[in-house]
GROMACS .gro file of C-alpha atoms in nm:
model
  168
    1MET     CA    1   0.401  -1.785   2.140
    2GLU     CA    2   0.432  -1.919   1.787
    3VAL     CA    3   0.421  -1.672   1.499
    4ARG     CA    4   0.321  -1.804   1.157
    5VAL     CA    5   0.311  -1.564   0.865
    6ALA     CA    6   0.103  -1.625   0.554
    7SER     CA    7   0.057  -1.391   0.260
    8SER     CA    8  -0.275  -1.378   0.082
    9THR     CA    9  -0.508  -1.134  -0.088
   10THR     CA   10  -0.803  -1.278   0.106
   11TYR     CA   11  -0.884  -1.212   0.469
   12ALA     CA   12  -0.807  -1.468   0.739
   13ARG     CA   13  -1.101  -1.675   0.854
   14PHE     CA   14  -1.078  -1.690   1.228
   15THR     CA   15  -1.339  -1.966   1.258
   16ASP     CA   16  -1.104  -2.241   1.138
   17GLY     CA   17  -0.846  -2.172   1.412
   18LEU     CA   18  -0.551  -2.130   1.175
   19PHE     CA   19  -0.503  -1.760   1.247
   20ASP     CA   20  -0.541  -1.546   1.558
   21LEU     CA   21  -0.500  -1.208   1.389
   22ASP     CA   22  -0.469  -1.058   1.044
   23ILE     CA   23  -0.287  -0.759   0.900
   24ILE     CA   24  -0.521  -0.628   0.635
   25TYR     CA   25  -0.444  -0.398   0.344
   26GLY     CA   26  -0.722  -0.144   0.312
   27GLU     CA   27  -1.031  -0.084   0.521
   28PRO     CA   28  -1.151  -0.419   0.667
   29GLN     CA   29  -1.489  -0.554   0.564
   30ASN     CA   30  -1.734  -0.719   0.808
   31ARG     CA   31  -1.589  -0.542   1.112
   32GLU     CA   32  -1.871  -0.615   1.355
   33ASP     CA   33  -1.697  -0.924   1.500
   34LEU     CA   34  -1.347  -0.778   1.495
   35ILE     CA   35  -1.128  -0.547   1.694
   36VAL     CA   36  -0.959  -0.329   1.431
   37ILE     CA   37  -0.646  -0.119   1.493
   38PRO     CA   38  -0.508   0.120   1.226
   39LEU     CA   39  -0.134   0.064   1.190
   40SER     CA   40   0.000   0.354   0.988
   41GLU     CA   41  -0.077   0.629   0.745
   42GLU     CA   42   0.065   0.587   0.398
   43ILE     CA   43   0.138   0.842   0.130
   44VAL     CA   44   0.079   0.715  -0.221
   45SER     CA   45   0.266   0.918  -0.480
   46PRO     CA   46   0.438   0.883  -0.818
   47LEU     CA   47   0.788   0.740  -0.776
   48CYS     CA   48   1.060   0.696  -1.035
   49SER     CA   49   1.435   0.665  -1.084
   50PRO     CA   50   1.643   0.976  -1.013
   51GLU     CA   51   1.739   0.991  -1.383
   52MET     CA   52   1.373   1.003  -1.490
   53ALA     CA   53   1.288   1.260  -1.222
   54SER     CA   54   1.558   1.492  -1.357
   55SER     CA   55   1.367   1.514  -1.687
   56LEU     CA   56   1.035   1.606  -1.523
   57GLY     CA   57   0.975   1.979  -1.521
   58SER     CA   58   0.607   2.010  -1.437
   59ILE     CA   59   0.331   1.779  -1.322
   60ARG     CA   60   0.194   1.767  -1.679
   61ASP     CA   61   0.515   1.596  -1.791
   62ILE     CA   62   0.368   1.276  -1.650
   63PHE     CA   63   0.187   1.233  -1.983
   64ARG     CA   64   0.524   1.183  -2.157
   65PHE     CA   65   0.630   0.878  -1.954
   66PRO     CA   66   0.509   0.521  -1.915
   67LEU     CA   67   0.287   0.461  -1.612
   68ILE     CA   68   0.332   0.149  -1.402
   69ARG     CA   69   0.023   0.008  -1.228
   70SER     CA   70   0.010  -0.206  -0.913
   71ASP     CA   71  -0.304  -0.412  -0.962
   72LEU     CA   72  -0.389  -0.463  -0.594
   73LYS     CA   73  -0.347  -0.102  -0.481
   74ARG     CA   74  -0.649   0.076  -0.333
   75ILE     CA   75  -0.528   0.405  -0.482
   76GLN     CA   76  -0.493   0.383  -0.860
   77TRP     CA   77  -0.372   0.625  -1.125
   78ILE     CA   78  -0.725   0.750  -1.191
   79ASP     CA   79  -0.750   0.858  -0.825
   80TRP     CA   80  -0.418   1.044  -0.840
   81PHE     CA   81  -0.503   1.214  -1.173
   82GLU     CA   82  -0.841   1.328  -1.032
   83ALA     CA   83  -0.678   1.462  -0.713
   84ASN     CA   84  -0.441   1.665  -0.930
   85ASN     CA   85  -0.703   1.791  -1.179
   86LEU     CA   86  -0.530   1.623  -1.473
   87GLY     CA   87  -0.833   1.452  -1.628
   88SER     CA   88  -0.813   1.089  -1.730
   89PRO     CA   89  -0.480   0.910  -1.706
   90PRO     CA   90  -0.327   0.734  -2.003
   91VAL     CA   91  -0.350   0.356  -1.998
   92PRO     CA   92  -0.061   0.218  -1.789
   93THR     CA   93   0.214   0.065  -2.002
   94MET     CA   94   0.269  -0.224  -1.761
   95SER     CA   95   0.101  -0.365  -1.455
   96PHE     CA   96   0.211  -0.594  -1.175
   97ASP     CA   97   0.020  -0.789  -0.912
   98ARG     CA   98   0.289  -0.721  -0.650
   99SER     CA   99   0.411  -0.379  -0.541
  100PHE     CA  100   0.773  -0.486  -0.512
  101MET     CA  101   0.778  -0.566  -0.886
  102ALA     CA  102   0.626  -0.226  -0.975
  103LEU     CA  103   0.882  -0.053  -0.753
  104ASP     CA  104   1.169  -0.246  -0.911
  105ALA     CA  105   1.048  -0.160  -1.262
  106ALA     CA  106   1.035   0.209  -1.168
  107ALA     CA  107   1.380   0.197  -1.004
  108ASN     CA  108   1.516   0.047  -1.327
  109GLY     CA  109   1.385   0.340  -1.531
  110LEU     CA  110   1.093   0.165  -1.701
  111GLY     CA  111   0.835   0.424  -1.596
  112ILE     CA  112   0.662   0.595  -1.307
  113ALA     CA  113   0.496   0.384  -1.036
  114LEU     CA  114   0.218   0.504  -0.807
  115GLU     CA  115   0.318   0.348  -0.478
  116SER     CA  116   0.318   0.369  -0.103
  117ASN     CA  117   0.602   0.541   0.080
  118VAL     CA  118   0.585   0.260   0.338
  119LEU     CA  119   0.647  -0.015   0.082
  120ALA     CA  120   0.902   0.193  -0.109
  121ARG     CA  121   1.097   0.299   0.204
  122PRO     CA  122   1.412   0.086   0.132
  123ASP     CA  123   1.432   0.214  -0.228
  124LEU     CA  124   1.366   0.574  -0.121
  125ASP     CA  125   1.629   0.554   0.154
  126SER     CA  126   1.889   0.407  -0.084
  127GLY     CA  127   1.813   0.662  -0.356
  128ARG     CA  128   1.704   0.401  -0.613
  129LEU     CA  129   1.364   0.576  -0.618
  130VAL     CA  130   1.265   0.937  -0.567
  131PRO     CA  131   0.931   1.118  -0.563
  132ALA     CA  132   0.854   1.229  -0.918
  133PHE     CA  133   0.704   1.565  -0.820
  134VAL     CA  134   0.824   1.701  -0.486
  135GLY     CA  135   0.574   1.955  -0.357
  136ALA     CA  136   0.415   2.000  -0.700
  137CYS     CA  137   0.127   1.755  -0.664
  138ARG     CA  138  -0.139   1.632  -0.425
  139ASP     CA  139  -0.048   1.289  -0.296
  140ASN     CA  140  -0.308   1.049  -0.161
  141ARG     CA  141  -0.292   0.991   0.215
  142TYR     CA  142  -0.479   0.709   0.382
  143ILE     CA  143  -0.453   0.435   0.640
  144GLY     CA  144  -0.309   0.147   0.442
  145HIS     CA  145  -0.283  -0.137   0.690
  146TYR     CA  146  -0.501  -0.250   0.978
  147LEU     CA  147  -0.457  -0.517   1.238
  148ALA     CA  148  -0.771  -0.719   1.307
  149TYR     CA  149  -0.857  -0.996   1.550
  150PRO     CA  150  -1.181  -1.147   1.683
  151LYS     CA  151  -1.365  -0.985   1.973
  152THR     CA  152  -1.425  -1.329   2.122
  153GLY     CA  153  -1.249  -1.667   2.121
  154SER     CA  154  -0.997  -1.874   2.308
  155GLN     CA  155  -0.689  -1.705   2.160
  156ARG     CA  156  -0.819  -1.350   2.196
  157ARG     CA  157  -0.588  -1.269   2.489
  158LEU     CA  158  -0.273  -1.374   2.297
  159ALA     CA  159  -0.393  -1.192   1.984
  160LYS     CA  160  -0.445  -0.877   2.194
  161VAL     CA  161  -0.094  -0.901   2.345
  162PHE     CA  162   0.060  -0.950   2.002
  163ALA     CA  163  -0.148  -0.665   1.852
  164GLU     CA  164  -0.034  -0.429   2.129
  165TRP     CA  165   0.330  -0.530   2.077
  166LEU     CA  166   0.302  -0.480   1.700
  167ALA     CA  167   0.128  -0.143   1.735
  168ARG     CA  168   0.417  -0.022   1.957
   0.00000   0.00000   0.00000
């Protein structure tokens, strides 16, 4: 079995034969021809450097710090502010089109990033990042990634085997 990995913000087109399955960020569109398997639940919460977290007393302190936006995230600051009854969020000071850049900016003390615990796991484990408000806020939980492959086609059996292996 050959595994080729490609990164894109568009879904794989299975009709051209280049891909047998796709790992999709967010709820897949046009599911009627696909077998879709949820991969994991994510928690999206404000993350920052330990130094910044030490100066946060209450959830309202978030208004005193720069917000970092990840452009391609399904959950944005407005969603988090609404879930926490904080009204409208201030305009983010900086935005990035890749989560790893937003996480790095937050770890370097440039602000607070709203990010996935799955993507931030290495920085959380190393202590470079910490949750900004432990137990003091409502974080957004959702299924972040799905595995999808066609219901029919010549490579369906291999895609199913790979999907089962990946899900384990």
